[in-house]
Amino acid sequence: MQGRSIINVFLWTAWQRSVMLYFYYLLQVQFRQGYSPEWSTLFAVQGIERLAELDSGDYGGDGIDYMCNWAFQILRVNRSSLGLDFRSLLSRFDSHFPGRPGRCERGSDLSCQSDLPESCHRFTDAETKSQSKHSSSCDGHCEKVRWSEESYRSVTGARAVYFDNNNRYLQYIQASPRTMAISHVWSHGQGGRPEHGINSCLHRLYTSLAKACNSNSYWIDSTCIPSEPQLRKEAIETISTVFASSNVVLISDTDLQSIDISAPDIETLETVLSILLVCDWNVRAWTMLEAIRGRNNVNILCSNSQMISLTDLCCRILNEGAIDLAVLLGSAQHLLPSDPTAIISVEDAGFLISRRHASRPADEVVIWGLLNGLSGEKSALNLWKSQRSVRTGYLMSSTSRLETEGYHWAPSAPYIRPQHRSQNYVVCYQAYDGQGSYIASIEDGGLRSKWLVQDMNESLLTKYRENFCHKTPLGTGHPTQQKFNPDLDEMIEVYEQPDTALACNTIESLLGTGHKVRSIRPLAECGTVPYKGGLRRGEIYGMVAAVCALKLGSDKWKWQGVYQWLEEFDDYIWRIEFMVIE
């Protein structure tokens, strides 16, 4: 037994280091040549059974109270992080914040749970902390500087705050390549609206920083996005342009501003990267958009108003720092240099923001559209109507769907929230970009595509249930069943795989109402073999399939949902067929 354990450790270490060196090479190439979405599949680790058994302690170490568990979870379950070693990151983070209590939950020193961002007050307290931040030289009682609405309305296009000697009102000019764009999260106290004003000490700070970067103006949402609906719409439509054209994009995050880089040795730079990867700024949807559009000119604001180029930081760590830390950049491909104006496909954009939170649910769709080249589109239906095709592998997630005829298959949002299902359990099947899967045609009447299909009937359903719908005591069942049924006896029997059981119940109900029912899986781009691109990456769920139903007399199948679909035997027959799904 001991010998087997030694062999496991050796093989695990050898595999992990091989993947680490492989990612290291890919990152070196991308920093030289620029990031391209086509490279994303090379960062997509496909797991093995041994990895499915690992928990975070096997490759990460114990959690840290001050670190947001949701932020670390996003990093840990990223498909480019499977099996990587997080100990250097955790060590650097903990060394910089030794013994600091958590700030995720109001009235508690502990970090949040990693299941929902809504459980973390770093997200939900954003609005209440508007303009609570002051510069380090301020006593915290400075006056606010409000906008000159007349000046704002006199400018066409994207507005930026112009430097002048009149500090009573904010003055505006058109944003230009000499504008410094500031990217931040509201929960750190710099949020607000121009009609309410910003703290005068922050205005002076932004002005000073912009002048140091040879800018003649600055842009930050709290001064440049008003509340009035039409002006807000106009401002949001120009965000991509502002960040893509600005000469500097400045990351302003409280944790990053605690780092002194006056003597930037490699240990200090590793600390900056470690904190950057799990800081509040790096887990929000709006800041991801801003990072992608300004990715070639991003600077990080550190203590004493010192700035460091993100590209220079990453290159130095790749060349001089710890490889196990450097390769974690593979999970933050939005930070890699690339064409900031490039239109990102709806699948790639959806994948990028699938775990990143926006305070307003509607904003998720707006950001999705902005990445795809649309102008502040709030309607997911209109976004899908603007598309001509979609990679079918992208559709295999647990996100909610549109309820519009012809578009029941279409995700209504890119963000994959944990979904509470009947029988009191939760699933969260992640969206992947679908690279390499069959491309479906989007038509007015529905989605036309080839699929791998399995027609269900009562006989096959009975056999499937016998093989896969087993019961077990609650205490050894699905983890979320235990969480959501705290009052039940641990010995009461529940389904071992509740989502597979729910799929069977759904199929039974549809068959009972005269529908034809089939489970479907995506094909590879060639259309002749199953697509395996989304299997065993990041979080392990095994195989998933969509259930579709055909009403008597109709020629269009209706999407019913995505479920866990177990299959370990050869007597379940799949075939390839064209379908139109509404």
XYZ file of C-alpha atoms in Angstrom:
582
model
C 0.000 0.000 0.000
C 2.826 2.381 0.872
C 4.571 1.580 -2.420
C 1.409 2.403 -4.352
C 1.108 5.726 -2.546
C 4.694 6.605 -3.446
C 4.038 5.765 -7.099
C 0.867 7.900 -7.069
C 2.778 10.854 -5.641
C 5.537 10.440 -8.234
C 3.115 10.189 -11.167
C 1.018 13.070 -9.903
C 4.074 15.298 -9.486
C 5.437 14.346 -12.913
C 2.086 15.044 -14.580
C 1.622 18.338 -12.781
C 5.091 19.595 -13.678
C 4.650 18.542 -17.287
C 1.412 20.539 -17.539
C 3.090 23.464 -15.796
C 5.960 23.543 -18.314
C 3.497 23.177 -21.191
C 1.467 26.185 -19.989
C 4.678 28.124 -19.381
C 5.659 27.652 -23.033
C 2.186 28.698 -24.279
C 2.249 31.864 -22.184
C 5.723 32.808 -23.402
C 4.559 32.491 -27.013
C 1.387 34.509 -26.397
C 3.240 37.358 -24.706
C 5.501 37.568 -27.742
C 2.834 37.195 -30.429
C -0.381 38.302 -28.705
C -3.374 36.330 -27.448
C -5.808 34.744 -29.898
C -9.031 32.857 -28.998
C -7.796 29.946 -31.122
C -5.223 29.312 -28.411
C -7.848 28.787 -25.726
C -8.228 25.077 -26.489
C -4.525 24.593 -25.753
C -5.148 25.815 -22.198
C -8.127 23.494 -21.714
C -6.899 20.636 -19.555
C -8.922 17.460 -19.889
C -8.927 15.609 -16.598
C -8.547 11.972 -15.650
C -10.184 9.856 -12.980
C -7.378 10.470 -10.502
C -7.908 14.244 -10.755
C -11.627 13.812 -10.161
C -10.798 12.453 -6.716
C -8.615 15.384 -5.674
C -9.876 18.095 -3.398
C -8.448 21.587 -2.967
C -6.152 20.425 -0.170
C -4.311 18.109 -2.543
C -3.094 20.908 -4.757
C -3.809 24.193 -3.038
C -3.446 24.113 0.699
C -5.703 25.521 3.397
C -7.808 28.592 2.735
C -6.987 32.053 4.083
C -9.621 34.044 5.938
C -8.866 37.335 4.162
C -9.017 35.734 0.705
C -12.476 35.743 -0.876
C -13.425 32.094 -1.396
C -15.535 32.970 -4.436
C -12.520 34.653 -6.074
C -10.305 31.676 -5.316
C -12.990 29.283 -6.552
C -13.102 31.052 -9.932
C -9.354 30.565 -10.226
C -9.301 27.002 -8.877
C -12.014 25.529 -11.092
C -10.952 27.284 -14.264
C -10.360 24.725 -16.985
C -6.776 26.017 -17.292
C -6.110 25.436 -13.588
C -7.017 21.771 -13.211
C -4.277 20.119 -11.186
C -2.019 23.173 -10.902
C -0.273 24.080 -7.674
C -1.603 27.154 -5.842
C 0.749 27.034 -2.868
C 3.051 29.820 -4.090
C 0.084 32.103 -4.698
C -1.422 31.352 -1.282
C 1.934 31.809 0.421
C 2.571 35.202 -1.194
C -0.989 36.348 -0.434
C -0.860 35.219 3.188
C 2.573 36.745 3.743
C 1.259 40.129 2.622
C -1.931 39.937 4.715
C -0.764 37.907 7.747
C -3.597 37.147 10.137
C -5.932 39.675 8.557
C -9.578 38.690 9.165
C -12.012 38.123 6.346
C -14.253 40.920 5.074
C -16.687 38.943 2.950
C -19.487 38.726 5.493
C -20.810 41.637 7.481
C -20.221 41.129 11.198
C -17.894 38.147 10.665
C -14.142 37.653 10.410
C -14.557 34.693 8.059
C -14.496 34.496 4.294
C -17.645 33.819 2.287
C -18.788 30.464 0.991
C -17.627 29.724 -2.542
C -21.074 28.742 -3.839
C -22.676 32.106 -4.709
C -21.247 35.618 -5.185
C -24.516 36.942 -3.742
C -23.449 35.461 -0.386
C -20.401 37.752 -0.376
C -20.834 41.343 0.784
C -17.854 42.377 -1.327
C -20.401 42.212 -4.137
C -23.717 43.088 -2.511
C -22.504 46.102 -0.514
C -21.247 47.947 -3.601
C -23.982 50.591 -3.780
C -23.907 51.422 -0.069
C -20.199 52.304 -0.196
C -20.385 54.940 -2.924
C -17.713 57.615 -2.397
C -16.694 56.235 1.001
C -13.064 56.214 -0.145
C -10.676 59.133 0.275
C -7.076 59.616 -0.739
C -4.376 58.764 1.805
C -3.620 62.458 2.387
C -7.270 63.362 3.087
C -8.826 63.514 6.552
C -12.011 61.976 5.162
C -14.084 65.167 5.335
C -13.421 66.819 1.985
C -16.227 68.309 -0.076
C -17.655 66.665 -3.177
C -17.112 67.969 -6.685
C -20.270 67.643 -8.778
C -20.599 67.663 -12.512
C -21.412 70.548 -14.734
C -24.351 69.053 -16.572
C -24.092 71.814 -19.139
C -20.462 70.906 -19.834
C -21.324 67.199 -20.031
C -24.185 67.712 -22.498
C -22.119 70.014 -24.673
C -19.752 67.149 -25.563
C -20.663 64.543 -28.151
C -19.484 60.936 -28.014
C -17.546 59.570 -25.055
C -16.937 62.111 -22.295
C -13.931 62.402 -20.023
C -13.139 64.783 -17.160
C -10.909 67.651 -18.248
C -8.314 69.204 -15.946
C -8.883 72.830 -15.116
C -8.402 75.113 -12.163
C -12.088 75.215 -11.298
C -12.626 72.489 -8.714
C -16.217 73.500 -8.013
C -17.622 71.517 -10.948
C -16.375 68.709 -13.147
C -15.695 69.890 -16.704
C -15.752 67.552 -19.717
C -14.082 67.041 -23.081
C -14.350 64.221 -25.584
C -12.401 61.118 -24.545
C -9.322 60.586 -26.711
C -6.045 58.629 -26.914
C -4.806 61.024 -24.216
C -7.447 59.900 -21.717
C -6.567 57.782 -18.697
C -9.353 55.229 -18.044
C -9.757 54.047 -14.444
C -11.138 50.548 -13.794
C -12.379 49.793 -10.282
C -15.091 48.048 -8.267
C -17.772 50.039 -6.483
C -17.448 48.104 -3.246
C -14.060 49.752 -2.682
C -15.688 53.144 -2.252
C -15.044 55.009 -5.520
C -18.464 54.376 -7.080
C -21.155 56.967 -7.590
C -22.754 59.163 -10.222
C -21.572 62.552 -11.525
C -24.743 64.344 -10.426
C -23.992 63.289 -6.830
C -20.329 64.220 -7.126
C -17.043 62.639 -6.159
C -14.786 63.419 -3.248
C -12.524 66.345 -4.147
C -9.474 64.444 -2.891
C -10.176 61.678 -5.418
C -10.567 64.223 -8.222
C -7.164 65.660 -7.350
C -5.677 62.143 -7.163
C -7.068 61.111 -10.567
C -5.840 64.382 -12.074
C -2.360 63.873 -10.660
C -2.163 60.275 -11.880
C -3.390 61.237 -15.351
C -0.845 64.034 -15.672
C 1.903 61.587 -14.639
C 0.832 59.417 -17.599
C 0.876 62.375 -20.026
C -2.935 62.322 -20.219
C -5.084 65.427 -20.532
C -8.246 63.878 -19.055
C -9.502 60.925 -17.059
C -12.493 58.600 -17.296
C -14.109 56.781 -14.382
C -17.714 55.632 -14.289
C -18.532 57.688 -11.184
C -17.856 60.899 -13.128
C -18.765 59.853 -16.669
C -21.902 57.647 -16.465
C -24.938 59.636 -15.237
C -28.139 58.103 -13.883
C -30.400 59.685 -16.522
C -31.375 56.715 -18.762
C -30.516 58.198 -22.167
C -27.180 59.640 -21.015
C -26.353 56.377 -19.253
C -27.131 54.432 -22.431
C -24.903 56.720 -24.495
C -22.041 56.395 -21.996
C -22.237 52.593 -21.833
C -22.240 52.351 -25.631
C -18.838 54.099 -25.682
C -17.096 52.177 -22.881
C -15.311 49.796 -25.237
C -14.007 52.709 -27.310
C -12.815 54.619 -24.244
C -10.770 51.726 -22.878
C -9.466 50.574 -26.268
C -8.230 54.032 -27.254
C -6.984 55.369 -23.905
C -3.242 55.731 -23.412
C -3.468 54.166 -19.934
C -5.962 51.844 -18.232
C -5.443 52.022 -14.485
C -6.538 49.200 -12.155
C -7.649 50.668 -8.844
C -8.151 47.959 -6.193
C -7.770 48.402 -2.440
C -5.710 45.242 -1.935
C -3.331 46.042 -4.784
C -2.896 49.569 -3.426
C -1.475 48.105 -0.224
C 1.693 46.897 -2.010
C 4.857 49.007 -1.975
C 6.687 48.620 -5.300
C 9.368 51.256 -4.677
C 11.891 48.374 -4.681
C 10.308 45.982 -7.207
C 12.262 42.789 -6.587
C 10.854 39.536 -7.946
C 9.282 38.564 -4.606
C 7.329 41.835 -4.549
C 6.175 41.354 -8.133
C 5.049 37.807 -7.344
C 2.995 39.255 -4.503
C 1.381 41.749 -6.905
C 0.411 38.961 -9.320
C -0.842 36.685 -6.529
C -3.148 39.390 -5.182
C -4.224 40.484 -8.680
C -5.481 36.991 -9.581
C -7.862 36.821 -6.590
C -8.625 40.475 -5.925
C -12.146 41.884 -6.191
C -11.265 43.709 -9.410
C -10.440 40.457 -11.224
C -13.750 38.699 -10.535
C -16.233 41.261 -11.820
C -17.861 41.330 -15.244
C -17.499 45.061 -15.949
C -13.820 45.107 -15.032
C -13.217 42.093 -17.284
C -14.708 44.040 -20.213
C -12.517 47.026 -19.357
C -9.421 44.831 -19.084
C -10.091 43.177 -22.451
C -10.620 46.494 -24.236
C -7.609 48.136 -22.611
C -5.434 45.033 -22.403
C -2.344 46.529 -24.104
C -2.028 49.533 -21.787
C -3.062 48.216 -18.351
C -1.249 49.594 -15.316
C -1.741 48.628 -11.677
C -2.031 51.314 -9.011
C -0.009 50.375 -5.931
C 0.765 52.214 -2.689
C 1.923 55.866 -2.677
C 0.400 56.348 -6.162
C 3.056 54.145 -7.754
C 2.107 52.380 -10.993
C 3.431 49.300 -12.747
C 2.655 48.037 -16.241
C 0.764 44.741 -16.197
C 2.635 43.521 -19.285
C 6.010 44.326 -17.699
C 4.928 42.632 -14.458
C 3.879 39.420 -16.206
C 6.923 39.278 -18.458
C 9.287 39.664 -15.512
C 7.575 36.925 -13.557
C 7.574 34.640 -16.594
C 11.297 35.253 -17.102
C 12.524 35.472 -13.503
C 9.805 34.297 -11.134
C 8.242 31.069 -9.895
C 6.903 29.029 -12.811
C 4.073 27.513 -10.752
C 2.794 31.048 -10.102
C 3.418 32.388 -13.616
C 1.394 29.638 -15.298
C -1.732 30.684 -13.389
C -1.958 33.512 -15.924
C -3.466 30.860 -18.196
C -6.653 31.258 -16.169
C -6.644 35.035 -16.805
C -6.364 35.159 -20.575
C -8.305 38.442 -20.584
C -5.135 40.049 -19.225
C -2.872 38.863 -22.056
C -1.826 41.384 -24.746
C -4.017 41.317 -27.858
C -5.997 43.482 -30.275
C -8.234 45.509 -27.924
C -10.792 46.287 -30.641
C -11.326 42.692 -31.791
C -14.905 41.420 -31.751
C -15.178 38.385 -29.497
C -17.561 35.626 -30.534
C -20.731 35.209 -28.491
C -19.446 31.814 -27.257
C -15.982 33.069 -26.250
C -17.476 36.158 -24.596
C -20.076 34.067 -22.778
C -17.405 31.702 -21.506
C -15.216 34.580 -20.275
C -17.966 36.126 -18.135
C -19.750 32.895 -17.169
C -18.476 33.131 -13.577
C -18.033 36.875 -13.245
C -20.655 38.843 -11.372
C -22.376 42.109 -12.320
C -24.451 43.957 -9.729
C -27.388 44.366 -12.122
C -28.550 41.156 -13.877
C -29.286 43.124 -17.058
C -25.674 44.313 -17.143
C -24.491 40.767 -17.829
C -26.215 40.828 -21.213
C -24.983 44.375 -21.931
C -21.372 43.299 -21.309
C -21.904 40.138 -23.367
C -23.061 42.287 -26.272
C -20.281 44.867 -25.898
C -17.668 42.118 -26.129
C -19.432 40.869 -29.259
C -19.361 44.308 -30.883
C -22.939 45.354 -30.083
C -23.787 48.744 -28.582
C -25.149 48.276 -25.085
C -27.792 45.694 -26.041
C -29.909 44.737 -23.011
C -31.959 42.037 -24.737
C -30.493 38.545 -24.944
C -33.086 37.790 -27.635
C -31.784 40.621 -29.818
C -28.235 39.455 -29.216
C -29.088 35.972 -30.480
C -31.052 37.389 -33.403
C -27.893 39.209 -34.468
C -26.015 35.899 -34.703
C -26.016 33.538 -37.668
C -24.508 30.503 -35.968
C -23.415 29.062 -32.635
C -21.064 26.294 -31.569
C -23.321 23.588 -30.153
C -20.833 22.678 -27.409
C -21.382 26.124 -25.868
C -25.068 25.381 -25.253
C -24.426 22.505 -22.833
C -24.663 24.468 -19.586
C -27.221 24.884 -16.810
C -27.915 28.549 -17.507
C -31.496 29.727 -17.899
C -33.007 29.881 -21.416
C -35.146 32.321 -23.328
C -38.888 31.714 -23.343
C -39.415 32.981 -26.884
C -40.688 30.782 -29.693
C -37.782 29.584 -31.799
C -35.227 30.441 -29.109
C -35.937 28.093 -26.183
C -32.437 26.667 -26.755
C -30.738 30.073 -26.360
C -29.088 31.069 -23.050
C -30.802 34.131 -21.562
C -27.602 35.232 -19.806
C -23.916 34.349 -19.953
C -23.501 34.117 -16.182
C -23.905 30.577 -14.857
C -25.633 30.841 -11.517
C -25.962 27.731 -9.346
C -29.420 26.384 -10.164
C -31.649 25.086 -7.388
C -33.608 22.119 -8.724
C -36.460 20.049 -7.360
C -35.516 17.361 -4.824
C -33.502 20.159 -3.134
C -30.090 20.052 -4.755
C -28.000 22.454 -6.817
C -26.214 22.113 -10.144
C -23.877 24.514 -11.915
C -22.868 23.096 -15.277
C -20.339 25.511 -16.673
C -20.387 26.937 -20.170
C -17.315 26.287 -22.282
C -16.561 28.142 -25.481
C -17.472 25.109 -27.606
C -14.271 25.337 -29.652
C -14.159 22.336 -31.980
C -17.869 21.486 -31.728
C -20.385 21.342 -34.578
C -21.598 24.764 -35.717
C -25.375 25.154 -35.756
C -27.274 27.561 -37.983
C -29.553 30.084 -36.258
C -32.749 30.666 -38.225
C -35.999 32.465 -37.470
C -37.766 29.167 -36.894
C -35.136 27.653 -34.622
C -31.687 26.125 -34.385
C -30.745 23.809 -37.277
C -27.912 21.397 -36.571
C -26.607 17.863 -36.482
C -26.657 16.208 -33.055
C -25.819 12.907 -31.486
C -29.280 11.690 -30.471
C -30.797 8.905 -28.412
C -34.553 8.398 -28.697
C -36.187 7.488 -25.407
C -39.126 5.178 -24.795
C -40.579 3.557 -21.703
C -38.527 0.379 -22.096
C -35.213 2.223 -22.498
C -36.095 4.589 -19.667
C -36.794 1.635 -17.338
C -33.438 0.066 -18.192
C -31.640 3.375 -17.722
C -33.206 3.874 -14.305
C -32.182 0.368 -13.245
C -28.585 1.123 -14.173
C -28.185 4.676 -12.899
C -30.985 5.797 -10.570
C -29.827 4.257 -7.314
C -30.639 5.466 -3.827
C -28.336 6.104 -0.913
C -28.636 7.539 2.612
C -28.791 11.346 2.642
C -25.538 11.447 4.636
C -23.622 9.970 1.691
C -25.667 11.570 -1.081
C -25.179 14.661 -3.201
C -23.439 17.358 -1.052
C -26.025 20.028 -1.816
C -28.861 17.681 -0.856
C -27.397 17.562 2.637
C -27.041 21.352 2.705
C -30.619 22.062 1.614
C -32.239 19.345 3.723
C -30.713 19.987 7.172
C -33.817 18.779 9.035
C -33.972 15.340 7.382
C -32.542 12.222 8.963
C -29.160 11.380 7.434
C -30.350 7.805 6.922
C -33.336 8.718 4.780
C -32.825 7.480 1.236
C -32.323 9.928 -1.635
C -31.111 9.531 -5.188
C -27.357 9.113 -5.383
C -27.337 11.138 -8.627
C -30.350 13.442 -8.236
C -29.935 15.251 -11.554
C -29.919 11.996 -13.508
C -33.074 10.978 -11.614
C -34.691 14.338 -12.428
C -33.846 13.858 -16.132
C -35.623 10.502 -16.024
C -38.663 12.014 -14.288
C -38.782 14.769 -16.922
C -38.600 12.235 -19.750
C -41.318 10.089 -18.134
C -43.633 13.064 -17.798
C -43.120 14.086 -21.436
C -43.665 10.543 -22.722
C -46.827 10.378 -20.663
C -48.263 13.420 -22.477
C -47.676 11.959 -25.940
C -44.392 13.661 -26.784
C -41.476 12.054 -28.550
C -38.425 12.538 -26.349
C -34.727 12.302 -26.993
C -31.491 13.174 -25.246
C -28.921 14.945 -27.395
C -25.196 15.654 -27.226
C -23.035 17.879 -29.432
C -20.860 16.536 -32.236
C -17.332 17.518 -33.134
C -16.957 20.132 -35.866
C -16.585 17.400 -38.494
C -20.122 16.199 -37.681
C -19.176 12.527 -37.528
C -17.903 11.892 -33.975
C -18.979 13.006 -30.468
C -17.632 16.322 -29.159
C -15.477 15.762 -26.098
C -14.172 19.279 -25.620
C -16.217 20.005 -22.493
C -15.576 16.762 -20.628
C -13.632 16.708 -17.378
C -12.404 20.262 -17.369
C -12.393 22.286 -14.198
C -15.311 21.124 -12.088
C -16.105 17.464 -12.677
C -19.705 16.626 -13.535
C -19.165 13.771 -15.948
C -21.231 13.873 -19.108
C -24.247 16.128 -19.604
C -26.958 15.947 -22.256
C -29.922 18.074 -23.269
C -33.442 16.684 -23.235
C -35.677 17.694 -26.165
C -39.333 16.915 -26.840
C -41.421 16.822 -30.028
C -45.137 17.512 -29.834
C -47.437 15.393 -31.996
C -47.860 17.081 -35.386
C -44.852 19.390 -35.012
C -41.561 19.206 -36.889
C -39.576 21.248 -34.350
C -38.133 19.906 -31.148
C -38.336 21.975 -27.975
C -35.344 22.311 -25.649
C -36.222 21.100 -22.140
C -32.955 21.524 -20.260
C -29.441 20.189 -19.629
C -28.978 17.331 -17.158
C -26.282 15.016 -15.917
C -26.358 11.969 -18.180
C -24.484 8.914 -16.949
C -23.371 6.242 -19.354
C -21.089 3.330 -18.562
C -22.596 0.602 -20.711
C -22.575 -0.038 -24.461
C -26.257 -0.893 -24.854
C -27.429 2.724 -25.227
C -27.532 3.474 -28.937
C -26.751 6.962 -30.207
C -27.035 8.053 -33.807
C -26.409 11.252 -35.783
C -29.385 13.253 -37.006
C -30.259 16.745 -38.239
C -32.756 18.524 -36.000
C -34.528 21.852 -35.808
C -34.835 22.945 -32.167
C -37.031 25.829 -31.115
